[in-house]
Amino acid sequence: MLELKNISKIYRSGSVDVKAVDGVSLKIFSGEFVAIMGASGSGKSTLMHILGLLDRPDTGTYSIAGQDVTRLSDDQLAALRNRIIGFVFQQFHLLARMTALENGELPLIYAGRRGMQEKVRHELTAVGLADRVEHRPNELSGGQQQRVAIARALVNDPFILMADEPTGNLDSKSKDEIMGILRDLNAQGKTIIMVTHESEMASYATRVIHMRDGKIISDENRKVPENFQPTENAQSVIKEILAVAHQTYDPAKFLDSFRQAVYAMVSHKLRSFLSILGILIGVAAVIAMLALGHGAQASIETQLSSLGSNLLTIRPGRERVQGVALESGAGTRLNFQDMEEISELPSVRRVSPSVTGRVQVVYANNNANTQIEGVNVDYAPMRASEPVVGRFFTDEEVRSRAKVAVLGVTVAQALFGENDPIGETIKINLINFTVIGILPPKGASSWRDQDDIILVPVTTAMYRLLGKDYIDSMYVEGDSPEILESLQETITQTLLKRHRLNNQPNPEDAFQIRNMADIKAALETTTKTMSMLLGSIAAISLLVGGIGIMNIMLVSVTERTKEIGLRKAIGATRRDIMMQFLVESVLMSCIG
Ligand code: ADP
Ligand code: MG
């Protein structure tokens, strides 16, 4: 059945070579019950691992039923382990979270044989566990666990049963039970190879091989086996198994991987929960970052639109007299004639004057110190300042220097709190004004609160409140963003001509014209930079989160090497294991 020729296995530990198995040649016949004995460290387990296709020898040839197995692929070895060899280990190696029935079913799953629970029940009954099929390993005694392991080894009807110290962890009563089972199996024709260091256990065997330092030192055959299984049968089965072992992944196996993955997740609730939490936080961070980016952009866009579009602001320049900077407008001042002339230039859509100053406002017991701005009717559409409550003032009110005021939100709140200010009378610098509207909130820009303002007709501001006969600045709206630059030039020329400044040393310093479109463009670049920044932070946090998840999965793989080892021993291929872990990770990611 098995034939070893000159098999060696050398472990290199540091500079010393340990010859765990040293030139062993051995034939084991079908139907034999072989006990391998020897002191600890004599190479019994190593030999057993080679016999069981769990390990490859360094030298020598090994054939099963005439088939050389030393050069088979990993998948083919896995298939052979699954179908023609059954393993029983000293530590039982049952999967803790599964019932006896589910443990017994594993080799069937890896063999791709589904719906064969009856077979598992049958084997469990044969080892005397008919009433324990739904129990988990921790609800079973050592002897019972080992019997489950034997049933598991037998579900695929292997030709050979291998047991490494199967009774090493058991009490004497259980030992006898287990050995009885093995003896019965041998009587039914199974080839059994057992490693043991107890001679009582060896007495159940028909052949005893003694090992020392990796070599066979004696081989006594007590009884010629009667129950030979025909080797031809094994030969044809092996050929069949090897032929299909290379086939592509069976999609039906995916369901099994899926089930195993769900089992693993459910049975390690805390670990699964933590992984899912990691994914959740990672994804939430990315979404939050992106949302913040979009929010910031939207907010900046709102502020930008509140500035008005295609807007130029014109104010007198700061002149210097003998190197000393003067107050803005000290030299040149803008007036209504300038405004008139500018409004008649081509491509100018609207013009509004602006006169500003600080005033004290009083209503009942409340008072505030705020900025006042005198403007005309065109200001509202230009600066996106149509009142949300009430109305803006009219041309007639501008002409008649009417005492009406439109309040910014901050001022309205300071004076009126929650009350309705429309129609109320407030005192601005001790003069009574009627509140006719509330401006839309514009928010604070970096330098000041844009809502801390009162708008009044420009004439009222000039002649009734501030005592000015000139205007501080002008807003000019062009037809389109493209013409702003040339418009800027035309306006400068017009003003210089009007004020006869052309022959001054630095005529262009006489007026400052600011282009809002430029400011807007600058702000938009800033926003883009910010979104990119947030985006990259999000990307980094995703990467970090991903690495975290990767680590958890890696640790979980390391922690489960034992489980993986067992699954491989009973016939799982590399792909089966990978599939199980992959499905598990993907499933957790999806849940997260
Ligand atoms: P036994 O099962 O008879 O007690 P083993 O087959 O487990 O002995 O080990 C035989 C020898 O090989 C021992 O000296 C052991 O230290 C060594 N050995 C076993 N496995 C390894 C390994 N993976 N790496 C290095 N040395 C090993
Ligand atoms: Mg051992």
XYZ file of C-alpha atoms and ligand atoms in Angstrom:
620
model
C 0.000 0.000 0.000
C 2.732 2.463 1.038
C 6.331 2.268 -0.003
C 9.155 4.475 1.314
C 12.606 4.331 -0.232
C 15.493 5.967 1.578
C 13.383 8.840 2.953
C 15.199 11.599 4.887
C 14.062 14.802 6.488
C 16.636 17.214 7.824
C 15.793 20.204 9.998
C 18.361 22.928 10.156
C 18.395 24.685 13.507
C 21.175 27.240 13.639
C 24.363 25.572 12.447
C 23.248 22.097 13.494
C 21.446 19.774 11.120
C 18.904 17.572 12.856
C 18.225 14.433 10.887
C 14.659 13.886 12.072
C 14.206 11.007 9.639
C 17.362 9.404 8.333
C 17.214 7.127 5.322
C 14.077 5.179 6.159
C 12.894 2.484 3.770
C 9.609 0.851 4.608
C 6.711 -1.038 3.038
C 3.290 -1.079 4.622
C 0.721 -3.472 3.265
C -2.976 -2.985 2.916
C -4.845 -4.140 6.026
C -1.936 -3.817 8.430
C -2.128 -2.181 11.846
C 1.300 -0.637 12.347
C 2.499 0.935 15.585
C 5.544 3.184 15.358
C 7.339 3.398 18.690
C 10.364 5.181 20.006
C 11.596 7.694 22.523
C 10.585 11.325 22.310
C 12.497 13.085 19.536
C 13.203 9.889 17.625
C 11.409 11.164 14.501
C 8.068 9.352 14.812
C 5.908 12.401 14.176
C 8.099 13.600 11.333
C 7.814 10.221 9.646
C 4.077 10.243 10.213
C 3.769 13.693 8.641
C 5.614 12.477 5.570
C 3.429 9.359 5.393
C 0.341 11.531 5.752
C 1.433 13.909 2.964
C 1.532 16.798 5.421
C 5.232 17.277 4.807
C 7.568 16.506 1.916
C 10.731 14.486 2.435
C 14.093 16.041 1.528
C 15.336 12.925 -0.225
C 13.936 9.563 -1.240
C 10.751 8.442 -2.933
C 7.357 7.711 -1.511
C 4.583 5.978 -3.370
C 1.025 5.127 -2.407
C -0.511 2.148 -4.217
C 2.224 2.432 -6.821
C 1.675 6.166 -7.400
C 4.755 8.325 -6.738
C 3.546 11.174 -4.546
C 6.792 13.070 -3.919
C 6.330 15.314 -6.930
C 2.583 16.018 -6.804
C 1.235 19.550 -6.618
C -0.115 21.000 -3.373
C -3.687 20.746 -4.612
C -3.213 17.084 -5.525
C -1.726 16.337 -2.106
C -4.652 18.109 -0.467
C -7.074 15.962 -2.473
C -5.237 12.779 -1.460
C -5.186 13.807 2.216
C -8.864 14.466 1.931
C -9.907 11.243 0.266
C -7.497 8.407 1.018
C -6.033 9.321 4.406
C -7.809 10.032 7.672
C -5.988 11.742 10.540
C -6.379 11.453 14.274
C -4.219 13.736 16.397
C -3.140 13.634 20.030
C -4.817 17.024 20.685
C -8.045 15.969 18.854
C -7.983 19.307 16.949
C -11.719 19.757 16.718
C -12.942 23.233 15.804
C -14.223 24.610 19.097
C -17.248 26.535 17.881
C -18.724 23.716 15.835
C -20.829 20.762 16.897
C -19.628 17.187 16.572
C -21.736 16.873 13.453
C -20.282 20.006 11.847
C -16.751 18.968 12.720
C -17.351 15.595 11.160
C -18.725 17.212 8.043
C -15.593 19.241 7.236
C -13.758 16.621 5.107
C -16.977 16.132 3.118
C -17.144 19.846 2.425
C -13.606 19.941 1.121
C -14.319 16.859 -0.969
C -17.224 18.729 -2.508
C -19.715 16.143 -1.250
C -22.760 17.962 -0.011
C -25.839 16.827 1.846
C -24.177 13.840 3.426
C -24.999 14.493 7.064
C -26.385 10.954 7.276
C -22.913 9.618 6.578
C -21.485 11.718 9.422
C -24.246 10.558 11.761
C -23.512 6.993 10.735
C -19.810 7.338 11.583
C -20.585 9.085 14.879
C -22.978 6.270 15.740
C -20.300 3.722 14.870
C -17.970 5.270 17.470
C -20.809 5.356 20.013
C -21.741 9.043 19.897
C -25.245 8.830 18.428
C -26.639 10.985 21.259
C -23.874 13.592 21.169
C -24.009 14.859 17.577
C -25.199 18.344 18.484
C -22.624 18.859 21.251
C -19.621 21.134 20.978
C -16.122 19.906 21.875
C -16.171 21.679 25.255
C -19.280 19.694 26.162
C -17.546 16.393 25.424
C -15.006 14.368 27.405
C -11.533 13.738 26.011
C -12.432 10.234 24.911
C -15.589 11.501 23.227
C -13.667 14.235 21.434
C -11.173 11.706 20.156
C -14.063 9.559 18.949
C -15.461 12.557 17.046
C -11.993 12.986 15.523
C -12.003 9.323 14.443
C -15.461 9.696 12.929
C -14.230 12.782 11.099
C -11.234 10.837 9.789
C -13.560 8.164 8.426
C -16.317 10.120 6.671
C -14.558 10.068 3.319
C -13.894 6.304 3.550
C -10.105 6.608 3.455
C -7.880 3.609 2.799
C -5.473 4.530 5.562
C -6.063 5.902 9.052
C -3.133 7.668 10.681
C -3.049 8.423 14.369
C -0.281 10.331 16.179
C -0.386 9.409 19.880
C -4.197 9.117 19.725
C -4.367 8.098 23.390
C -1.701 10.453 24.730
C -4.232 12.829 26.302
C -6.693 10.246 27.612
C -7.422 8.316 30.797
C -6.933 4.571 30.758
C -10.622 3.722 30.238
C -10.910 6.029 27.250
C -7.595 4.677 25.945
C -8.990 1.181 25.813
C -12.177 2.405 24.125
C -10.230 4.249 21.446
C -7.883 1.356 20.854
C -10.887 -0.962 20.647
C -12.357 1.218 17.936
C -9.074 1.245 16.015
C -8.766 -2.519 16.312
C -12.309 -3.002 15.008
C -11.608 -0.690 12.101
C -8.526 -2.701 11.278
C -10.572 -5.879 11.457
C -12.905 -4.329 8.877
C -9.939 -3.875 6.569
C -8.639 -0.346 7.232
C -4.898 0.119 7.135
C -3.906 1.849 10.355
C -0.632 3.543 11.202
C -0.314 4.717 14.763
C 2.471 6.511 16.612
C 2.708 5.762 20.305
C 5.275 5.498 23.045
C 3.198 3.196 25.244
C 3.814 -0.498 24.725
C 0.294 -1.423 25.950
C -1.145 0.549 23.079
C 1.334 -1.019 20.695
C 0.079 -4.435 21.746
C -3.112 -3.787 19.792
C -1.106 -3.524 16.597
C -0.173 -6.356 14.265
C 3.222 -4.864 13.473
C 5.516 -2.740 15.655
C 8.292 -0.565 14.277
C 10.871 0.914 16.653
C 12.722 4.109 15.791
C 15.746 5.830 17.256
C 17.431 9.006 15.996
C 15.452 8.985 12.778
C 16.301 5.380 11.893
C 14.251 2.187 12.094
C 15.967 -0.115 14.541
C 13.487 -2.981 14.613
C 10.422 -4.093 12.717
C 8.454 -7.003 14.134
C 5.485 -8.369 12.309
C 3.317 -10.208 14.767
C 0.638 -11.394 12.462
C 0.224 -11.594 8.733
C -2.877 -9.530 7.899
C -5.751 -11.521 6.483
C -7.919 -8.676 5.380
C -6.010 -7.312 2.401
C -7.857 -4.624 0.548
C -7.079 -5.030 -3.118
C -4.504 -2.402 -4.040
C -5.931 -2.093 -7.549
C -9.001 -0.486 -6.028
C -6.812 2.117 -4.301
C -4.843 2.603 -7.498
C -7.863 3.482 -9.608
C -9.307 5.755 -6.899
C -6.031 7.653 -6.613
C -5.819 8.087 -10.390
C -9.344 9.440 -10.417
C -8.640 11.874 -7.570
C -5.437 13.161 -9.116
C -7.156 13.646 -12.462
C -9.790 16.013 -11.057
C -7.593 17.768 -8.491
C -6.407 20.302 -11.076
C -9.850 21.290 -12.160
C -10.911 24.896 -11.845
C -12.690 26.222 -8.789
C -16.097 24.686 -8.354
C -18.594 27.560 -7.950
C -20.657 25.363 -5.648
C -17.691 25.425 -3.277
C -18.173 29.151 -2.909
C -21.325 28.520 -0.904
C -19.333 26.300 1.441
C -16.656 28.990 1.810
C -19.424 31.453 2.497
C -20.910 29.240 5.178
C -17.510 28.678 6.781
C -16.861 32.430 6.742
C -20.180 33.192 8.403
C -19.452 30.508 11.010
C -16.061 32.036 11.718
C -17.550 35.506 12.039
C -20.378 34.491 14.294
C -18.087 32.410 16.472
C -15.632 35.291 16.995
C -18.136 38.014 17.699
C -15.816 40.500 19.414
C -13.124 40.276 16.779
C -15.663 40.615 13.979
C -17.249 43.532 15.773
C -13.919 45.333 16.144
C -13.019 44.804 12.510
C -16.412 46.052 11.409
C -16.017 49.041 13.719
C -12.658 49.826 12.126
C -14.174 49.734 8.661
C -17.119 51.783 9.811
C -14.934 54.507 11.284
C -12.684 54.556 8.241
C -15.568 54.931 5.841
C -17.338 57.426 8.081
C -14.146 59.507 8.221
C -13.920 59.603 4.445
C -17.560 60.538 4.057
C -17.265 63.199 6.756
C -14.160 64.650 5.124
C -15.768 64.790 1.720
C -18.931 66.281 3.196
C -16.882 68.904 5.027
C -15.064 69.746 1.817
C -18.314 70.142 -0.084
C -19.856 72.121 2.758
C -16.926 74.499 2.948
C -16.998 74.977 -0.781
C -20.719 75.621 -0.786
C -20.377 78.095 2.070
C -17.607 79.973 0.307
C -19.643 80.014 -2.865
C -22.570 81.554 -0.992
C -20.292 84.211 0.435
C -18.878 84.851 -3.001
C -22.298 85.300 -4.512
C -23.139 87.732 -1.683
C -20.260 89.874 -2.877
C -22.084 90.326 -6.150
C -20.728 89.460 -9.544
C -18.897 91.472 -12.196
C -18.298 94.121 -9.580
C -15.711 96.895 -9.451
C -15.219 99.075 -6.397
C -13.723 102.506 -6.881
C -12.287 104.646 -4.124
C -9.923 107.585 -4.090
C -6.274 106.672 -3.727
C -4.117 107.478 -0.742
C -2.015 110.375 -1.807
C 1.313 111.303 -0.396
C 2.385 114.814 0.273
C 6.131 115.019 0.630
C 6.314 111.329 1.553
C 3.544 111.416 4.183
C 0.549 109.225 3.457
C -2.739 111.064 3.726
C -6.197 109.771 4.545
C -7.933 108.121 1.622
C -9.739 110.773 -0.376
C -7.799 113.636 1.160
C -6.653 114.775 -2.248
C -9.277 113.625 -4.677
C -12.897 113.004 -3.838
C -15.596 111.249 -5.781
C -18.904 112.981 -6.382
C -22.256 112.401 -8.007
C -21.049 113.831 -11.310
C -18.322 111.177 -11.458
C -20.970 108.588 -10.811
C -23.228 109.973 -13.492
C -20.471 109.940 -16.059
C -19.402 106.407 -15.203
C -22.957 105.136 -15.405
C -23.099 106.372 -18.976
C -20.015 104.412 -20.052
C -20.712 101.441 -22.335
C -20.957 98.004 -20.659
C -21.773 99.522 -17.280
C -24.977 97.988 -16.020
C -25.456 99.604 -12.624
C -23.666 102.032 -10.365
C -24.201 102.691 -6.683
C -22.465 105.276 -4.533
C -21.364 104.404 -1.039
C -20.924 106.650 1.940
C -19.889 105.048 5.220
C -19.464 106.034 8.805
C -19.984 104.761 12.320
C -23.133 105.653 14.199
C -24.865 105.000 17.498
C -28.294 103.340 17.164
C -30.916 103.231 19.899
C -34.195 101.391 20.192
C -36.027 101.438 23.523
C -33.386 100.330 26.062
C -31.107 98.723 23.505
C -28.340 100.451 21.680
C -25.576 99.490 19.322
C -22.608 101.030 17.652
C -22.535 100.011 14.044
C -21.508 100.869 10.539
C -23.869 102.821 8.369
C -23.707 102.759 4.603
C -25.523 105.163 2.345
C -26.301 103.633 -1.040
C -28.850 103.937 -3.821
C -31.497 101.558 -5.077
C -29.155 99.689 -7.435
C -27.096 98.497 -4.501
C -29.601 95.740 -3.606
C -29.411 93.748 -6.859
C -25.688 94.404 -7.271
C -24.708 93.094 -3.866
C -27.361 90.382 -3.559
C -28.947 92.379 -0.772
C -32.670 92.235 -1.520
C -34.250 92.197 1.951
C -35.613 88.861 3.154
C -38.164 90.664 5.326
C -39.675 94.022 4.403
C -38.410 96.021 1.432
C -35.492 98.088 0.157
C -35.854 101.853 -0.199
C -37.050 103.400 -3.452
C -35.664 106.024 -5.840
C -38.195 108.468 -4.456
C -36.903 107.888 -0.913
C -33.331 108.463 -2.103
C -34.350 111.718 -3.773
C -36.247 112.957 -0.734
C -33.543 112.012 1.803
C -36.125 109.807 3.541
C -35.335 108.619 7.058
C -35.701 104.894 6.368
C -33.252 102.150 7.259
C -32.615 98.557 6.205
C -30.912 96.609 9.013
C -28.311 93.885 8.883
C -29.188 90.770 10.869
C -26.666 91.442 13.635
C -27.979 94.937 14.272
C -31.595 93.800 14.118
C -30.856 91.132 16.703
C -29.010 93.540 18.980
C -31.869 96.034 18.939
C -34.982 93.912 18.646
C -34.035 90.421 19.778
C -36.850 88.148 18.675
C -39.310 90.971 17.981
C -40.394 92.143 14.547
C -38.487 95.347 13.717
C -40.409 96.251 10.550
C -42.194 99.594 10.954
C -40.479 100.379 14.276
C -38.717 103.660 14.840
C -35.058 103.651 15.836
C -32.757 106.558 16.623
C -29.594 106.804 14.539
C -27.346 109.504 15.992
C -30.488 110.825 17.722
C -32.497 111.109 14.480
C -35.623 108.992 14.102
C -35.574 106.405 11.311
C -38.207 103.870 10.306
C -37.036 100.295 9.823
C -38.317 99.039 6.466
C -36.380 95.817 5.868
C -33.889 93.217 7.052
C -30.925 92.251 4.862
C -30.221 88.624 4.034
C -27.543 87.183 6.326
C -24.123 87.178 4.663
C -22.020 85.763 7.430
C -18.769 86.974 8.813
C -15.915 87.310 6.419
C -12.470 87.014 7.912
C -12.101 90.694 8.634
C -15.557 91.806 9.718
C -19.161 90.878 10.353
C -20.939 91.698 7.094
C -24.284 91.680 8.883
C -23.282 94.405 11.339
C -24.517 97.186 9.083
C -27.396 99.570 8.439
C -28.248 100.683 4.904
C -29.879 104.073 4.377
C -30.427 106.186 1.243
C -27.131 107.761 0.195
C -28.526 111.294 0.387
C -29.814 110.755 3.897
C -26.430 109.436 4.985
C -24.548 112.340 3.440
C -26.678 115.278 4.434
C -28.558 114.144 7.529
C -26.161 111.818 9.322
C -22.552 112.205 8.316
C -22.383 115.733 6.989
C -20.410 114.819 3.866
C -20.834 116.397 0.465
C -18.791 113.786 -1.359
C -19.071 110.018 -1.751
C -16.515 107.623 -0.288
C -16.606 104.963 -2.955
C -18.597 103.539 -5.821
C -19.757 100.095 -6.870
C -19.856 99.517 -10.613
C -21.390 96.435 -12.181
C -20.199 95.475 -15.649
C -22.079 93.461 -18.232
C -19.819 90.420 -18.037
C -16.678 89.291 -16.242
C -14.619 89.543 -19.436
C -15.044 93.287 -19.916
C -14.113 94.161 -16.315
C -10.465 94.698 -17.092
C -11.048 97.062 -19.983
C -13.849 98.730 -18.035
C -11.417 99.319 -15.207
C -9.100 101.096 -17.640
C -11.909 103.209 -19.139
C -13.090 104.264 -15.686
C -9.572 105.268 -14.634
C -9.163 107.388 -17.740
C -12.583 108.989 -17.283
C -11.869 109.882 -13.668
C -8.390 111.180 -14.366
C -9.787 113.387 -17.105
C -12.633 114.625 -14.944
C -10.315 115.477 -12.083
C -7.577 116.806 -14.377
C -4.971 114.524 -12.888
C -3.323 113.352 -16.080
C -0.199 115.396 -15.568
C 0.293 114.390 -11.922
C 3.436 112.368 -11.056
C 1.566 109.120 -10.331
C -1.898 109.530 -11.852
C -2.774 105.846 -11.443
C -2.450 106.221 -7.652
C -5.288 108.737 -7.565
C -7.971 106.048 -7.613
C -8.041 102.494 -6.434
C -10.197 100.201 -8.470
C -10.695 96.741 -7.086
C -11.982 93.994 -9.272
C -14.256 91.601 -7.330
C -13.861 89.002 -10.045
C -10.162 88.828 -9.181
C -10.962 88.353 -5.523
C -13.485 85.719 -6.448
C -11.009 83.878 -8.615
C -8.489 83.978 -5.782
C -11.066 82.653 -3.318
C -12.092 79.924 -5.719
C -8.501 78.780 -5.994
C -8.370 78.718 -2.206
C -11.489 76.570 -2.051
C -10.088 74.168 -4.592
C -6.885 73.865 -2.617
C -8.932 73.231 0.499
C -11.047 70.505 -1.124
C -7.893 68.893 -2.370
C -6.426 69.081 1.095
C -9.509 67.516 2.668
C -9.612 64.929 -0.087
C -6.042 63.901 0.574
C -6.651 63.784 4.318
C -9.609 61.512 3.589
C -7.479 59.367 1.313
C -4.819 59.059 3.983
C -7.354 58.156 6.653
C -8.816 55.553 4.318
C -5.354 54.131 3.782
C -4.675 54.109 7.517
C -8.070 52.511 8.152
C -7.314 49.947 5.467
C -3.979 49.103 7.034
C -5.747 48.731 10.378
C -8.201 46.261 8.912
C -5.387 44.474 7.156
C -3.614 44.103 10.491
C -6.694 42.723 12.218
C -7.141 40.215 9.427
C -3.457 39.302 9.517
C -3.583 38.771 13.269
C -6.710 36.715 12.853
C -4.932 34.547 10.277
C -1.934 34.126 12.565
C -4.168 33.393 15.517
C -5.910 30.757 13.475
C -2.879 28.947 12.049
C -3.957 25.910 14.038
C -7.391 25.955 12.476
C -5.875 26.480 9.033
C -3.439 23.638 9.647
C -6.255 21.331 10.614
C -8.360 22.312 7.626
C -5.416 21.671 5.329
C -4.714 18.323 7.006
C -8.223 17.145 6.264
C -8.062 18.218 2.671
C -8.612 21.948 2.257
C -6.582 23.418 -0.583
C -4.771 26.740 -0.467
C -7.629 28.161 -2.494
C -10.286 26.883 -0.084
C -8.552 28.599 2.819
C -7.955 31.806 0.878
C -11.543 31.841 -0.260
C -12.807 31.453 3.287
C -10.728 34.361 4.587
C -11.510 36.482 1.558
C -15.230 35.933 1.880
C -14.942 36.711 5.579
C -13.140 40.018 4.983
C -15.423 41.078 2.174
C -18.478 40.205 4.202
C -17.243 42.226 7.163
C -16.344 45.155 4.920
C -19.819 45.118 3.446
C -21.468 45.006 6.852
C -19.161 47.814 8.053
P 8.894 12.440 18.039
O 7.560 12.638 17.446
O 9.440 11.080 17.833
O 8.955 12.849 19.454
P 9.693 14.405 16.108
O 9.504 13.718 14.837
O 8.651 15.392 16.502
O 9.927 13.382 17.271
O 11.088 15.189 16.041
C 12.282 14.568 15.618
C 13.427 15.583 15.756
O 13.257 16.613 14.806
C 13.510 16.226 17.094
O 14.888 16.312 17.454
C 12.937 17.579 16.893
O 13.561 18.508 17.734
C 13.240 17.849 15.461
N 12.194 18.650 14.832
C 10.901 18.295 14.665
N 10.215 19.253 14.010
C 11.103 20.241 13.760
C 11.029 21.506 13.107
N 9.885 21.958 12.549
N 12.143 22.257 13.032
C 13.306 21.835 13.559
N 13.453 20.660 14.191
C 12.376 19.853 14.295
Mg 5.672 13.272 18.289
